[in-house]
Short mmCIF file of C-alpha atoms and ligand atoms in Angstrom, two decimals:
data_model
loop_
_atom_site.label_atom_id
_atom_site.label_comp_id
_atom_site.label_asym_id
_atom_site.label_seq_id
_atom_site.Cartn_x
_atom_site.Cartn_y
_atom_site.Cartn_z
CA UNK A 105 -11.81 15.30 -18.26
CA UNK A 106 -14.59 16.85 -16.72
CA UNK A 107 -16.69 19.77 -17.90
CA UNK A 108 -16.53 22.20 -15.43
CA UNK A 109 -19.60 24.25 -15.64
CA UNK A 110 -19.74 28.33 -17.01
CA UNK A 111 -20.39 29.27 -13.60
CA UNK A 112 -18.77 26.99 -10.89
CA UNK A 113 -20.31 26.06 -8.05
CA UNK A 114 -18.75 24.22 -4.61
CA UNK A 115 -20.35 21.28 -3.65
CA UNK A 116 -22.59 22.47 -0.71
CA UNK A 117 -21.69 19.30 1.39
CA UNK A 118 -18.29 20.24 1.57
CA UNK A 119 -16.91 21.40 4.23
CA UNK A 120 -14.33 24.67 4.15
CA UNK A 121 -12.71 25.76 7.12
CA UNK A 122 -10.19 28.72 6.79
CA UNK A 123 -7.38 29.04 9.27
CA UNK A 124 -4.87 31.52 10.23
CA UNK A 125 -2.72 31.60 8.23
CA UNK A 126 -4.85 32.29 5.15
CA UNK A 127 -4.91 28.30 4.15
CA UNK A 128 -7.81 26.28 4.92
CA UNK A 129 -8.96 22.74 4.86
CA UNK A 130 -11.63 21.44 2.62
CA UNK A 131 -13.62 18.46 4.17
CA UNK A 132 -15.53 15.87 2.11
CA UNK A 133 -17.82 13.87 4.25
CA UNK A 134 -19.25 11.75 1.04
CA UNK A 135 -15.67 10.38 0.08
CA UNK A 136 -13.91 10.73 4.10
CA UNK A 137 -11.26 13.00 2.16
CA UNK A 138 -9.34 16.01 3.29
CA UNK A 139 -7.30 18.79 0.89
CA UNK A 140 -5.38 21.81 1.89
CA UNK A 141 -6.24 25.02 -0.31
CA UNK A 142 -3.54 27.52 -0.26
CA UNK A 143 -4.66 31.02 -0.35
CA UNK A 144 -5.15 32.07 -3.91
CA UNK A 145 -7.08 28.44 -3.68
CA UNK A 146 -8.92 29.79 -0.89
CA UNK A 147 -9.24 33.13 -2.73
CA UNK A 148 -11.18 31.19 -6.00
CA UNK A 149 -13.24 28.62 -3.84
CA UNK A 150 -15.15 31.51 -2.15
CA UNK A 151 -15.97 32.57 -5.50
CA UNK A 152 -17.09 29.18 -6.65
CA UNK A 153 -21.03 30.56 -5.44
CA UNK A 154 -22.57 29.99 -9.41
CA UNK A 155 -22.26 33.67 -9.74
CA UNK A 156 -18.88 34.21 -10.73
CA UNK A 157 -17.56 32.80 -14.61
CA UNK A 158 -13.70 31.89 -14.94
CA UNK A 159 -13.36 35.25 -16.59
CA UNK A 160 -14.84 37.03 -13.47
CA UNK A 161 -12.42 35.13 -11.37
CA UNK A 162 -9.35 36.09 -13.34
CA UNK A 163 -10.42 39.49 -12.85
CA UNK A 164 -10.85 39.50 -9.10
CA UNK A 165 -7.54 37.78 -8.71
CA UNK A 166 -5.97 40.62 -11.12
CA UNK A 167 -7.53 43.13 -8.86
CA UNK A 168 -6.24 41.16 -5.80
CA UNK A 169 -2.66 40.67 -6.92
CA UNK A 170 -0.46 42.81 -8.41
CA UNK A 171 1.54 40.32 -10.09
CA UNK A 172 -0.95 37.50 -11.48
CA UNK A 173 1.09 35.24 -13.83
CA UNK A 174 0.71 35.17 -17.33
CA UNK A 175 -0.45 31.54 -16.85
CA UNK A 176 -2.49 32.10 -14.66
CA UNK A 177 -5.80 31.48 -16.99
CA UNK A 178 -4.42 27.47 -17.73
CA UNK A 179 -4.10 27.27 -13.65
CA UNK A 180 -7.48 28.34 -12.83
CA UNK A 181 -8.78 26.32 -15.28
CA UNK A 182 -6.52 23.23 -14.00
CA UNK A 183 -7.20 23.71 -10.77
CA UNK A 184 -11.40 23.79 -11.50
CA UNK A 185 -10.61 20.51 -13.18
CA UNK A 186 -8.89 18.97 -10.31
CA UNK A 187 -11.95 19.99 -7.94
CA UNK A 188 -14.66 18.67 -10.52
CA UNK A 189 -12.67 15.42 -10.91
CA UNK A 190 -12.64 15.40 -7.08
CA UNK A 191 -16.79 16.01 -6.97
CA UNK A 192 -15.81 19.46 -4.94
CA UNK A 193 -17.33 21.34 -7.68
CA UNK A 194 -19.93 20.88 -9.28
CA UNK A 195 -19.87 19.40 -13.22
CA UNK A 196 -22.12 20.24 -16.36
CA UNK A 197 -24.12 17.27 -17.43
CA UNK B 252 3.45 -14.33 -6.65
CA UNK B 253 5.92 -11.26 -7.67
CA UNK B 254 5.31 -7.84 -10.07
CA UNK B 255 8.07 -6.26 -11.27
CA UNK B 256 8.40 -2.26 -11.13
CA UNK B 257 10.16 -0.21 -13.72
CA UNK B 258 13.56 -0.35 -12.00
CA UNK B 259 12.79 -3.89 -11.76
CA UNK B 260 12.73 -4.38 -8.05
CA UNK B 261 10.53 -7.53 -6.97
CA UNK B 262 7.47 -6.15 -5.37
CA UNK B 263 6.82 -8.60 -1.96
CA UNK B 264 3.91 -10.91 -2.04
CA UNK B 265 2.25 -8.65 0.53
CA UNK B 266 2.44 -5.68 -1.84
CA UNK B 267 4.74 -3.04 0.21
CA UNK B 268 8.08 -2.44 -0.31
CA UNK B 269 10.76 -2.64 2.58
CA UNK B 270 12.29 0.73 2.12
CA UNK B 271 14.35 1.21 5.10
CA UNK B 272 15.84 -0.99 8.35
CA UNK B 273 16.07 0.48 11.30
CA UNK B 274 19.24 -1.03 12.93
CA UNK B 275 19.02 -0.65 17.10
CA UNK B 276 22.76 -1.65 16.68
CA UNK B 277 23.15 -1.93 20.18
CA UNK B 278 22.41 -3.26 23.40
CA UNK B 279 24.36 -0.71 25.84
CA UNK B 280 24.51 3.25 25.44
CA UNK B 281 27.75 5.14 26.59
CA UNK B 282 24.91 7.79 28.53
CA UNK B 283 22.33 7.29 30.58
CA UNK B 284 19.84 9.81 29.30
CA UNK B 285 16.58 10.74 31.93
CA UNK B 286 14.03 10.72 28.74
CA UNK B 287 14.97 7.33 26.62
CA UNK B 288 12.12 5.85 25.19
CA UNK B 289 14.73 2.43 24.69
CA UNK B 290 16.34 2.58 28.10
CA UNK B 291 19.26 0.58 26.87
CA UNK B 292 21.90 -0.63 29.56
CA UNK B 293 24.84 2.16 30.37
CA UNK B 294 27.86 0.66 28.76
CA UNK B 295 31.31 1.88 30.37
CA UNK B 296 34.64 0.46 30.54
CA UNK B 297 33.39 -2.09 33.34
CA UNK B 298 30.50 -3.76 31.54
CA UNK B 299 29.78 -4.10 27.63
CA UNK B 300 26.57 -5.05 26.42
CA UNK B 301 25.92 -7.01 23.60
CA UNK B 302 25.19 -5.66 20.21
CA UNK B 303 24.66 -6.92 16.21
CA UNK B 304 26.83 -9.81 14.74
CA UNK B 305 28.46 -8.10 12.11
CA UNK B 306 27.97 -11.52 9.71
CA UNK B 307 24.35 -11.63 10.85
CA UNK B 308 24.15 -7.52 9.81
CA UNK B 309 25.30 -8.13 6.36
CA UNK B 310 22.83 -10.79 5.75
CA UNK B 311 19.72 -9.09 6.55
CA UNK B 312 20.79 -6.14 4.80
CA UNK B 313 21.09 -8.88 1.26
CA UNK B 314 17.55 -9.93 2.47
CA UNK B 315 16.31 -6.37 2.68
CA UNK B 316 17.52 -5.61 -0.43
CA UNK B 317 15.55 -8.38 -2.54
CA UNK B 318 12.60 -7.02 -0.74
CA UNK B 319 13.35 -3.55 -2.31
CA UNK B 320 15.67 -1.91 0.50
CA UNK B 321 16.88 0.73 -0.26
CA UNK B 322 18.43 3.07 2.65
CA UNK B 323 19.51 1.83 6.35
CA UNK B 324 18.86 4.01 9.37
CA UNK B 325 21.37 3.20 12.27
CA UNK B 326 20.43 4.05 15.48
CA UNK B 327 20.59 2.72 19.25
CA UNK B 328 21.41 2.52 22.16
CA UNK B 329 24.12 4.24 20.42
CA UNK B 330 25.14 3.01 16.88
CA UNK B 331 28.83 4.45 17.23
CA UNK B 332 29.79 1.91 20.12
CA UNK B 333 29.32 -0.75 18.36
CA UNK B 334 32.52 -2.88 17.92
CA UNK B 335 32.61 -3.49 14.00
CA UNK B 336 31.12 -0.15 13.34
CA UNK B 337 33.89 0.41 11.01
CA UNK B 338 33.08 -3.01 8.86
CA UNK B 339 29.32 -1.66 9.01
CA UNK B 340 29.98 1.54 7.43
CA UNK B 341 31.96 -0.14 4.76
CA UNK B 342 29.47 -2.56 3.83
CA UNK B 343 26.82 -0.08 3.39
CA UNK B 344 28.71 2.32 1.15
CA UNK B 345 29.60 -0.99 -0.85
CA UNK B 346 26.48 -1.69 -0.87
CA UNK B 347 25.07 1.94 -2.10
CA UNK B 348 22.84 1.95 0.57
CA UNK B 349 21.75 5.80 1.94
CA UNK B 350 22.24 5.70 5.37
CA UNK B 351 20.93 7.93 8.05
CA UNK B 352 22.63 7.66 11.79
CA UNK B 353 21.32 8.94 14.60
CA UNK B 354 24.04 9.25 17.53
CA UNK B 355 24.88 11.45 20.45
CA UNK B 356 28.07 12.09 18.99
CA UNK B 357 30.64 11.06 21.45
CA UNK B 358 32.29 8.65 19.40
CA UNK B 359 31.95 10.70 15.91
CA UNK B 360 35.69 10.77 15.57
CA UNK B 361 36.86 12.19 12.37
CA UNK B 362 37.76 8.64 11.15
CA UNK B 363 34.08 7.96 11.32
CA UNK B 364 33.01 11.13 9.76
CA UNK B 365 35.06 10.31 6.71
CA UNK B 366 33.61 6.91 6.89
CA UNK B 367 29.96 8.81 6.75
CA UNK B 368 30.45 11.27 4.50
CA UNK B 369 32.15 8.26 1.89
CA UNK B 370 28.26 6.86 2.25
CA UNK B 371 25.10 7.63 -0.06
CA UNK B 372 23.70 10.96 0.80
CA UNK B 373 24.31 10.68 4.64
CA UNK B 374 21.69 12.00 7.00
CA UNK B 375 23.17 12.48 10.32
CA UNK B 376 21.31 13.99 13.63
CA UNK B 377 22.82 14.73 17.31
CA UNK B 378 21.28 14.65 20.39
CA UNK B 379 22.01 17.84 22.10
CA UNK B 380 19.61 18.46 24.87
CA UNK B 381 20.96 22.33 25.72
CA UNK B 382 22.92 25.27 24.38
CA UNK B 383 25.45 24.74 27.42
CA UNK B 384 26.66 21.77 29.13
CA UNK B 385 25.04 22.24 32.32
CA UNK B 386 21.66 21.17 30.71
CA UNK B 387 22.59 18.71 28.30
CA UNK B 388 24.59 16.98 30.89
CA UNK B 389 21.95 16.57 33.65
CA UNK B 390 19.63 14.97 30.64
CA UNK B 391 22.42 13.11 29.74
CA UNK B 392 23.70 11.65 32.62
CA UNK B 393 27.48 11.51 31.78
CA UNK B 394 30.01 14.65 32.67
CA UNK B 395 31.95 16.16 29.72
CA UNK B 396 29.81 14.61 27.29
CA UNK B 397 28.33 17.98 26.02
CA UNK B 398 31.59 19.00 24.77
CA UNK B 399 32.36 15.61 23.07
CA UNK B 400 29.01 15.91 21.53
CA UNK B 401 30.02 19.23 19.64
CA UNK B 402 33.24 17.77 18.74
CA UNK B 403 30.94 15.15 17.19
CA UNK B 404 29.58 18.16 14.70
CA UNK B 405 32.95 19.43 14.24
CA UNK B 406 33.94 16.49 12.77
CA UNK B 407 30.87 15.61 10.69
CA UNK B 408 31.30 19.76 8.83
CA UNK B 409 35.03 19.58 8.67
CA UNK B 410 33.90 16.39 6.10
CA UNK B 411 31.21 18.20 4.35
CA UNK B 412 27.97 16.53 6.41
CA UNK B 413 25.51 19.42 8.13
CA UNK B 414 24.45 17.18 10.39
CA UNK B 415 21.20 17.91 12.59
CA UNK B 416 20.72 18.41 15.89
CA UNK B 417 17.76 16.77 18.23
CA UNK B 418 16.69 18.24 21.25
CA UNK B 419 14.58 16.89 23.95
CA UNK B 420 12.33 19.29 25.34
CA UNK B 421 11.51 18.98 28.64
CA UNK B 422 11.06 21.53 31.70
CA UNK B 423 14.79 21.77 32.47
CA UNK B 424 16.01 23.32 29.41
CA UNK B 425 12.98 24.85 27.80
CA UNK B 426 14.40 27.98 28.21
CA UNK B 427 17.39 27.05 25.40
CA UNK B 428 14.99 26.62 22.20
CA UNK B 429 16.77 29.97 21.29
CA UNK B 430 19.99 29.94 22.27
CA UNK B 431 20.11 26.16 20.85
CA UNK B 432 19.04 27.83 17.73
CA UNK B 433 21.74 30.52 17.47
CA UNK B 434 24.49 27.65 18.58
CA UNK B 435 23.27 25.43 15.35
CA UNK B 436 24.26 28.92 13.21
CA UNK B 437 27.62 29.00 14.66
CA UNK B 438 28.14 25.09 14.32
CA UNK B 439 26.82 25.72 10.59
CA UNK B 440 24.76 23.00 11.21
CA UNK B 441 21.52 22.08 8.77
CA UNK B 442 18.63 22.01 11.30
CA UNK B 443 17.01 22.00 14.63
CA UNK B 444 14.44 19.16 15.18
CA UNK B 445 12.78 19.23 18.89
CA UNK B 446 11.42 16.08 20.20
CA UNK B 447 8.98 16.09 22.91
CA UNK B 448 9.62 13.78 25.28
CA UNK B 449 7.10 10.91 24.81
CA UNK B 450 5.25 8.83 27.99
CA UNK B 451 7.35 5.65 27.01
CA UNK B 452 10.22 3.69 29.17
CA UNK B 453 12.17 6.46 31.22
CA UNK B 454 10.45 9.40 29.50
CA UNK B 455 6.96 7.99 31.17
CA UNK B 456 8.46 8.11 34.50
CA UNK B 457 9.55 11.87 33.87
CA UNK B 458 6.22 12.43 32.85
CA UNK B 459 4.80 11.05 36.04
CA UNK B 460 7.82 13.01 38.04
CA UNK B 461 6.19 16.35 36.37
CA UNK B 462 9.17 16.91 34.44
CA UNK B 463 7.78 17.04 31.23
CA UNK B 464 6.01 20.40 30.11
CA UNK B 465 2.38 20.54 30.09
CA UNK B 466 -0.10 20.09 26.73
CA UNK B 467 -0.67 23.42 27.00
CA UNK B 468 3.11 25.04 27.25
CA UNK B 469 4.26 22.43 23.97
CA UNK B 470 1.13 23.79 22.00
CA UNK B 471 2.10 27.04 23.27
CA UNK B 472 5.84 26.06 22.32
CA UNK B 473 4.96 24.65 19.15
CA UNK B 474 3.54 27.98 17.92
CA UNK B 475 6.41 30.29 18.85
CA UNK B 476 8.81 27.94 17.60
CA UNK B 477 7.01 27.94 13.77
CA UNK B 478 5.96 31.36 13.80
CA UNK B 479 8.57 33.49 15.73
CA UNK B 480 11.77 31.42 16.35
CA UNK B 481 12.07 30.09 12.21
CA UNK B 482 11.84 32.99 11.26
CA UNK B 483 14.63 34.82 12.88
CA UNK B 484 16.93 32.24 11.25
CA UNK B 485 17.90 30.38 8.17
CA UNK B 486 18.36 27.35 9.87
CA UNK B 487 15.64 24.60 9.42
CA UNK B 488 12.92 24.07 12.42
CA UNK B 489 11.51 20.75 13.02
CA UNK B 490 9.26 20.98 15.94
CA UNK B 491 7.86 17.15 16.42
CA UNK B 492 3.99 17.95 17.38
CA UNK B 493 1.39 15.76 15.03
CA UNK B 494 -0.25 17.32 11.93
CA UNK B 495 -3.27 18.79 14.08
CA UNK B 496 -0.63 20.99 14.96
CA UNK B 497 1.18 22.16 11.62
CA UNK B 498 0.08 25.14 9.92
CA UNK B 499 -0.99 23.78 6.68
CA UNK B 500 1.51 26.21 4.75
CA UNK B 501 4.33 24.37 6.43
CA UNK B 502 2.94 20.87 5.77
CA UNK B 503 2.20 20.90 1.80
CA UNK B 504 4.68 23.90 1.73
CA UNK B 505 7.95 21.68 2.20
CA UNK B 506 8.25 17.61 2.31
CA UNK B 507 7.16 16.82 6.06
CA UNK B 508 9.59 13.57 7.66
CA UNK B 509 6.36 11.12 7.81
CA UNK B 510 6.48 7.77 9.49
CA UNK B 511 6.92 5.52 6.31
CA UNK B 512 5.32 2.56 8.90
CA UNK B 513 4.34 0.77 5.64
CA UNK B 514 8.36 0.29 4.62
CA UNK B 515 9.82 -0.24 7.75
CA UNK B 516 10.88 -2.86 9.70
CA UNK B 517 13.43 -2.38 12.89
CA UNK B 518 16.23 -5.11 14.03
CA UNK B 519 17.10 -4.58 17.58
CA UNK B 520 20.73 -5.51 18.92
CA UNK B 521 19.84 -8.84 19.80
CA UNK B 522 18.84 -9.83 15.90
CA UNK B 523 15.84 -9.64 16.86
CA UNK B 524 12.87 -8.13 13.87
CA UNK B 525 10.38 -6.01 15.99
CA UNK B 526 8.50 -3.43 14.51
CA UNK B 527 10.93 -0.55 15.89
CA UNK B 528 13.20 -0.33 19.14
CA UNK B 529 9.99 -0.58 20.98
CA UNK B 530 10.55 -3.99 20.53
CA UNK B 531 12.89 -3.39 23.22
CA UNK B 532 10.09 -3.07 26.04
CA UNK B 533 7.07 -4.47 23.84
CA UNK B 534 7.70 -8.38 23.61
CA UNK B 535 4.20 -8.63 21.70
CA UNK B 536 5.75 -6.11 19.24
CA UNK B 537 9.00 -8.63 18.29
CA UNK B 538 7.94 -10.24 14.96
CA UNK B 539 10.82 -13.06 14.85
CA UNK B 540 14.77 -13.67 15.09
CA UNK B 541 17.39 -12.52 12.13
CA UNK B 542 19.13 -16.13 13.48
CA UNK B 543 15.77 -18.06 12.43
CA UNK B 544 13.71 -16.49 10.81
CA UNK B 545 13.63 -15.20 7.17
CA UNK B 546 12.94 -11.54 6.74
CA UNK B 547 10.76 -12.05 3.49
CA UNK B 548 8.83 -14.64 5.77
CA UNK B 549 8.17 -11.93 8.47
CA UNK B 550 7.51 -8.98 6.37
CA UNK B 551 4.60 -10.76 4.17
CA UNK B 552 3.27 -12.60 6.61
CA UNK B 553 3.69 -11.33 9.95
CA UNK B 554 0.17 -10.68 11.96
CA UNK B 555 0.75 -6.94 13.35
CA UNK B 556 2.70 -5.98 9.99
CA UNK B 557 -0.61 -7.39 7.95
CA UNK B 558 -3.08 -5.50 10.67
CA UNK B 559 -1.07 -2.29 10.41
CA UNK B 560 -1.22 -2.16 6.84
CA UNK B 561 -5.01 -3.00 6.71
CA UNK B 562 -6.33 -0.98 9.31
CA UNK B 563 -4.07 2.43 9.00
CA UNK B 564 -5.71 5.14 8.87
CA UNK B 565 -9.13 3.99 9.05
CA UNK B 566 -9.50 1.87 12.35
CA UNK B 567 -7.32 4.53 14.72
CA UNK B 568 -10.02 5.83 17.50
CA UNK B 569 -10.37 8.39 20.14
CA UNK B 570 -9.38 11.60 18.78
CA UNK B 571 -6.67 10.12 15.76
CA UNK B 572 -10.30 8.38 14.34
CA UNK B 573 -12.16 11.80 14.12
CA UNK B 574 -9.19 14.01 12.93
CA UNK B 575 -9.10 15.27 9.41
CA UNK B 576 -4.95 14.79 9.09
CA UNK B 577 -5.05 11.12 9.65
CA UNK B 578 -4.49 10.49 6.28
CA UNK B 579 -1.37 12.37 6.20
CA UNK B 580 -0.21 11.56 9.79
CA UNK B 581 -1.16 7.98 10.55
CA UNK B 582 -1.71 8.24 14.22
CA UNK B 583 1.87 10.13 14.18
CA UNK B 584 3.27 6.76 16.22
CA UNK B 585 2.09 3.37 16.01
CA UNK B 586 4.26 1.98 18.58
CA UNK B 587 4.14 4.52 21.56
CA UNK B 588 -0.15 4.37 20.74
CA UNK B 589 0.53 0.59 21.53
CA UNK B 590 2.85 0.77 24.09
CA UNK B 591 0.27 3.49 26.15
CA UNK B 592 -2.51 0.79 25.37
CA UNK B 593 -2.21 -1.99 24.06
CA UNK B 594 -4.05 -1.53 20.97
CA UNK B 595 -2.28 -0.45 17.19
CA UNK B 596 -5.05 2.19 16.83
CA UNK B 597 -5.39 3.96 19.89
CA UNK B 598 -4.92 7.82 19.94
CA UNK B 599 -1.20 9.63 20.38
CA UNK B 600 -0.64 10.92 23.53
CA UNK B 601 -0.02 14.36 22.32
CA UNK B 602 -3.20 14.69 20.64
CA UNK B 603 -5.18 12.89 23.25
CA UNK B 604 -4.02 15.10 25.99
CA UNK B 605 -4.90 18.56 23.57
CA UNK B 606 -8.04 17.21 22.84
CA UNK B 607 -8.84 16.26 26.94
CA UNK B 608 -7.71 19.63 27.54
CA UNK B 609 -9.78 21.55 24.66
CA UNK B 610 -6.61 22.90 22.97
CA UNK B 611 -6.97 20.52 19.57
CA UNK B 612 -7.45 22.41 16.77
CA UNK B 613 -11.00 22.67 16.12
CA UNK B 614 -10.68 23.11 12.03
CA UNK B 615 -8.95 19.63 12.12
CA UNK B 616 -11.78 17.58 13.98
CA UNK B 617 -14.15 15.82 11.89
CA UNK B 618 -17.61 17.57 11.86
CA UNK B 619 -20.28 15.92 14.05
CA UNK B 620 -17.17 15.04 16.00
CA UNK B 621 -17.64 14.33 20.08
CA UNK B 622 -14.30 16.17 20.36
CA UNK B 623 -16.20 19.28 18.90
CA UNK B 624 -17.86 19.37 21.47
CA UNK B 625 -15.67 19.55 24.33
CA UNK B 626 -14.04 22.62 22.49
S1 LIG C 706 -5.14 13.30 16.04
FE1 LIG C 706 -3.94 11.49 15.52
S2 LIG C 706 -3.99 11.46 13.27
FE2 LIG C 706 -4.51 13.56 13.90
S3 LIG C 706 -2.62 14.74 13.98
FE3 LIG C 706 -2.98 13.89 16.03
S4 LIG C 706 -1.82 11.97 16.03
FE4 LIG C 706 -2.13 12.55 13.92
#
């Protein structure tokens, strides 16, 4: 498992590129790998700018949605996981 | 040397598992369709072409299966002509093969539908190039067949199969994406898929004739068909553009039908192993004989089969080399990239032309790309 820092951070190498229909694609010139994000993915990456803690997410995606699911905590913090085990985030030493 | 998985099925020496056949059952086709990308030989009552040995069938399907087989997709010319199609059927249910068939429907009697339906989760698509005969006919070459085609459909719902219908678009009857749409809803068919017709065999010569559409009206197509035409219906919309041209909610949204080039192998009418029908008009692309040769032989050791494998994604070129979905899409087709030039990795038509014309999506391009550049 990786330790995802307090205050995530994207990998600045990465590329993000958000298309119309509120998805985007995430570019990763290091490994040569692609992802999709979906939009509430889309919503946390731009958040991911070492200023924002989980609990600052959760709240902006509260305030966003109007039905956030009770889960939704274990998800963000899955999802973080995923990225730092994919070097998309950045990991605490 | 062998590995066993946890269903126990041998894993081949080469390390892929043979997942489906493609049987080209036949030689002939009872129409004479303008866009084939075979161009089989019109069969009628005067002249019969020849197809599969029944015998010779049943044994590549036992080899197929020790390589892990585990589905059969019968195609043509026109699978449903074939002489022991009855036997065929049988032995694949017997068998517990699925099976997917891909017909034009004339000879779908209901005898055959029952046969289908009797089968492993049958998959069944017809070609119907129109919402009214007129068009479908003038693709198709042969008078009356639009109506057999529907009776075709009939027969495959009156046993329970939704089958799906394929249409070619092309200039002629571009103006029937709709209507073709709200005929599938009466038929209570299960979907829609529109192929484009492709620059191979007799679709390359309606390209040259200018009867194909443009790049720019199928990306312009392409979008009203996934953002405006799904969803004014229930029925499901397959619109056959590559990747670069799915939104992204609609490709990890819903499973995608993907080329599964790594578990495929094609038998053509003749017996012959090729890597699909374009073994038909691509001799270099014929691997070996069913009569001859063993299948386990060809699929481990066969030169294309091994370059394929080793080289997919990461030696396609042109634009395929530089775009982000090649992962996902693999070049979208092997064999019509090597059929347009001679080389496995060469760019798809489709995406070529977009790219020539400045119309490939630019999110999808590698960064530092040459294609950005032209956009
Ligand atoms: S550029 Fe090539 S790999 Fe990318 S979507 Fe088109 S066909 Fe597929």
């Amino acid at each position: 498992m990786s330790a995802v820092s307090r205050f995530p951070v994207a990998n600045p190498m990465v590329i993000f590129r958000e298309e119309l229909d509120e998805w985007a694609v995430l570019f990763d010139p290091d490994a040569n790998e692609t992802f999709a994000l979906d939009p509430t993915s889309v919503f946390i990456w731009k958040l991911l700018d070492g200023k924002h803690c989980k609990e600052d997410i959760l709240t902006k995606l509260n305030e966003a949605c109007n039905d956030t699911p009770e889960d939704a905590p274990q998800h963000l913090d899955e999802f973080l996981e995923e990225l730092a085990g994919k070097s998309l985030i950045g990991v605490e030493k | 040397m062998t590995t066993k998985n946890q269903q126990e099925i041998q894993i081949p020496e080469c390390g892929y598992t043979l997942n489906t056949i493609y049987f080209y059952l036949t030689e002939g086709c009872n129409l004479k369709c303008r866009h084939c990308w075979i161009a089989p030989k019109f069969q009628s009552e005067d002249a019969e072409w020849p197809s599969l040995d029944f015998e010779l069938f049943k044994d590549i399907v036992r080899q197929g299966k020790a390589l892990g087989m585990r589905s059969v997709k019968l195609t043509g010319g026109e699978p449903l002509i074939h002489p022991d199609i009855d036997k065929i059927l049988d032995y694949i249910c017997e068998q517990d093969l699925q099976v997917t068939v891909e017909t034009n429907g004339l000879k779908c009697t209901p005898e055959i539908a029952e046969k289908i339906a009797k089968g492993k989760n049958p998959f069944v698509s017809i070609s119907l190039d129109g919402s009214e005969a007129a068009e479908h006919e003038w693709v198709r070459g042969v008078e009356g067949c639009f109506e057999a085609a529907l009776e075709g459909v009939r027969n495959l719902v009156k046993v329970g199969i939704r089958p799906q219908l394929i249409m070619s678009v092309m200039k002629r009857n571009a103006h029937q994406l709709e209507s073709i749409v709200r005929l599938a809803e009466k038929e209570n068919v299960e979907s829609v898929k529109y192929n484009l017709v492709t620059p191979t065999a007799r679709g390359e010569q309606m390209h040259e004739q200018g009867e194909t559409l443009s790049i720019e009206e199928l990306v312009k197509l392409g979008e009203w068909v996934e953002n405006t035409l799904q969803p004014s219906t229930k029925i499901r919309l397959q619109y056959s553009h590559p990747n670069a041209f799915k939104p992204l909610s609609k490709m990890f949204s819903r499973p995608q039908g993907k080329c599964g080039i790594f578990g495929i192998i094609g038998v053509l009418g003749s017996g012959k192993y090729a890597l699909c029908g374009i073994g038909e008009t691509v001799q270099k692309l014929v691997f070996g004989h069913a009569g001859t040769d063993k299948l386990a032989d060809i699929w481990n050791n066969n030169k294309i089969l091994h370059d394929i494998r080793e080289g997919l994604p990461k030696k396609l070129n042109g634009i395929c080399g530089d775009c982000l979905l090649k992962e996902e899409c693999l070049g979208s087709c092997i064999a019509m990239n090597y059929y347009t030039h001679h080389d496995l990795f060469a760019p798809y038509w489709y995406c070529a032309e977009a790219a020539k014309a400045g119309i490939f999506p630019k999110t999808r391009i590698r960064p530092g790309s040459q294609y950005e550049k032209v956009i």
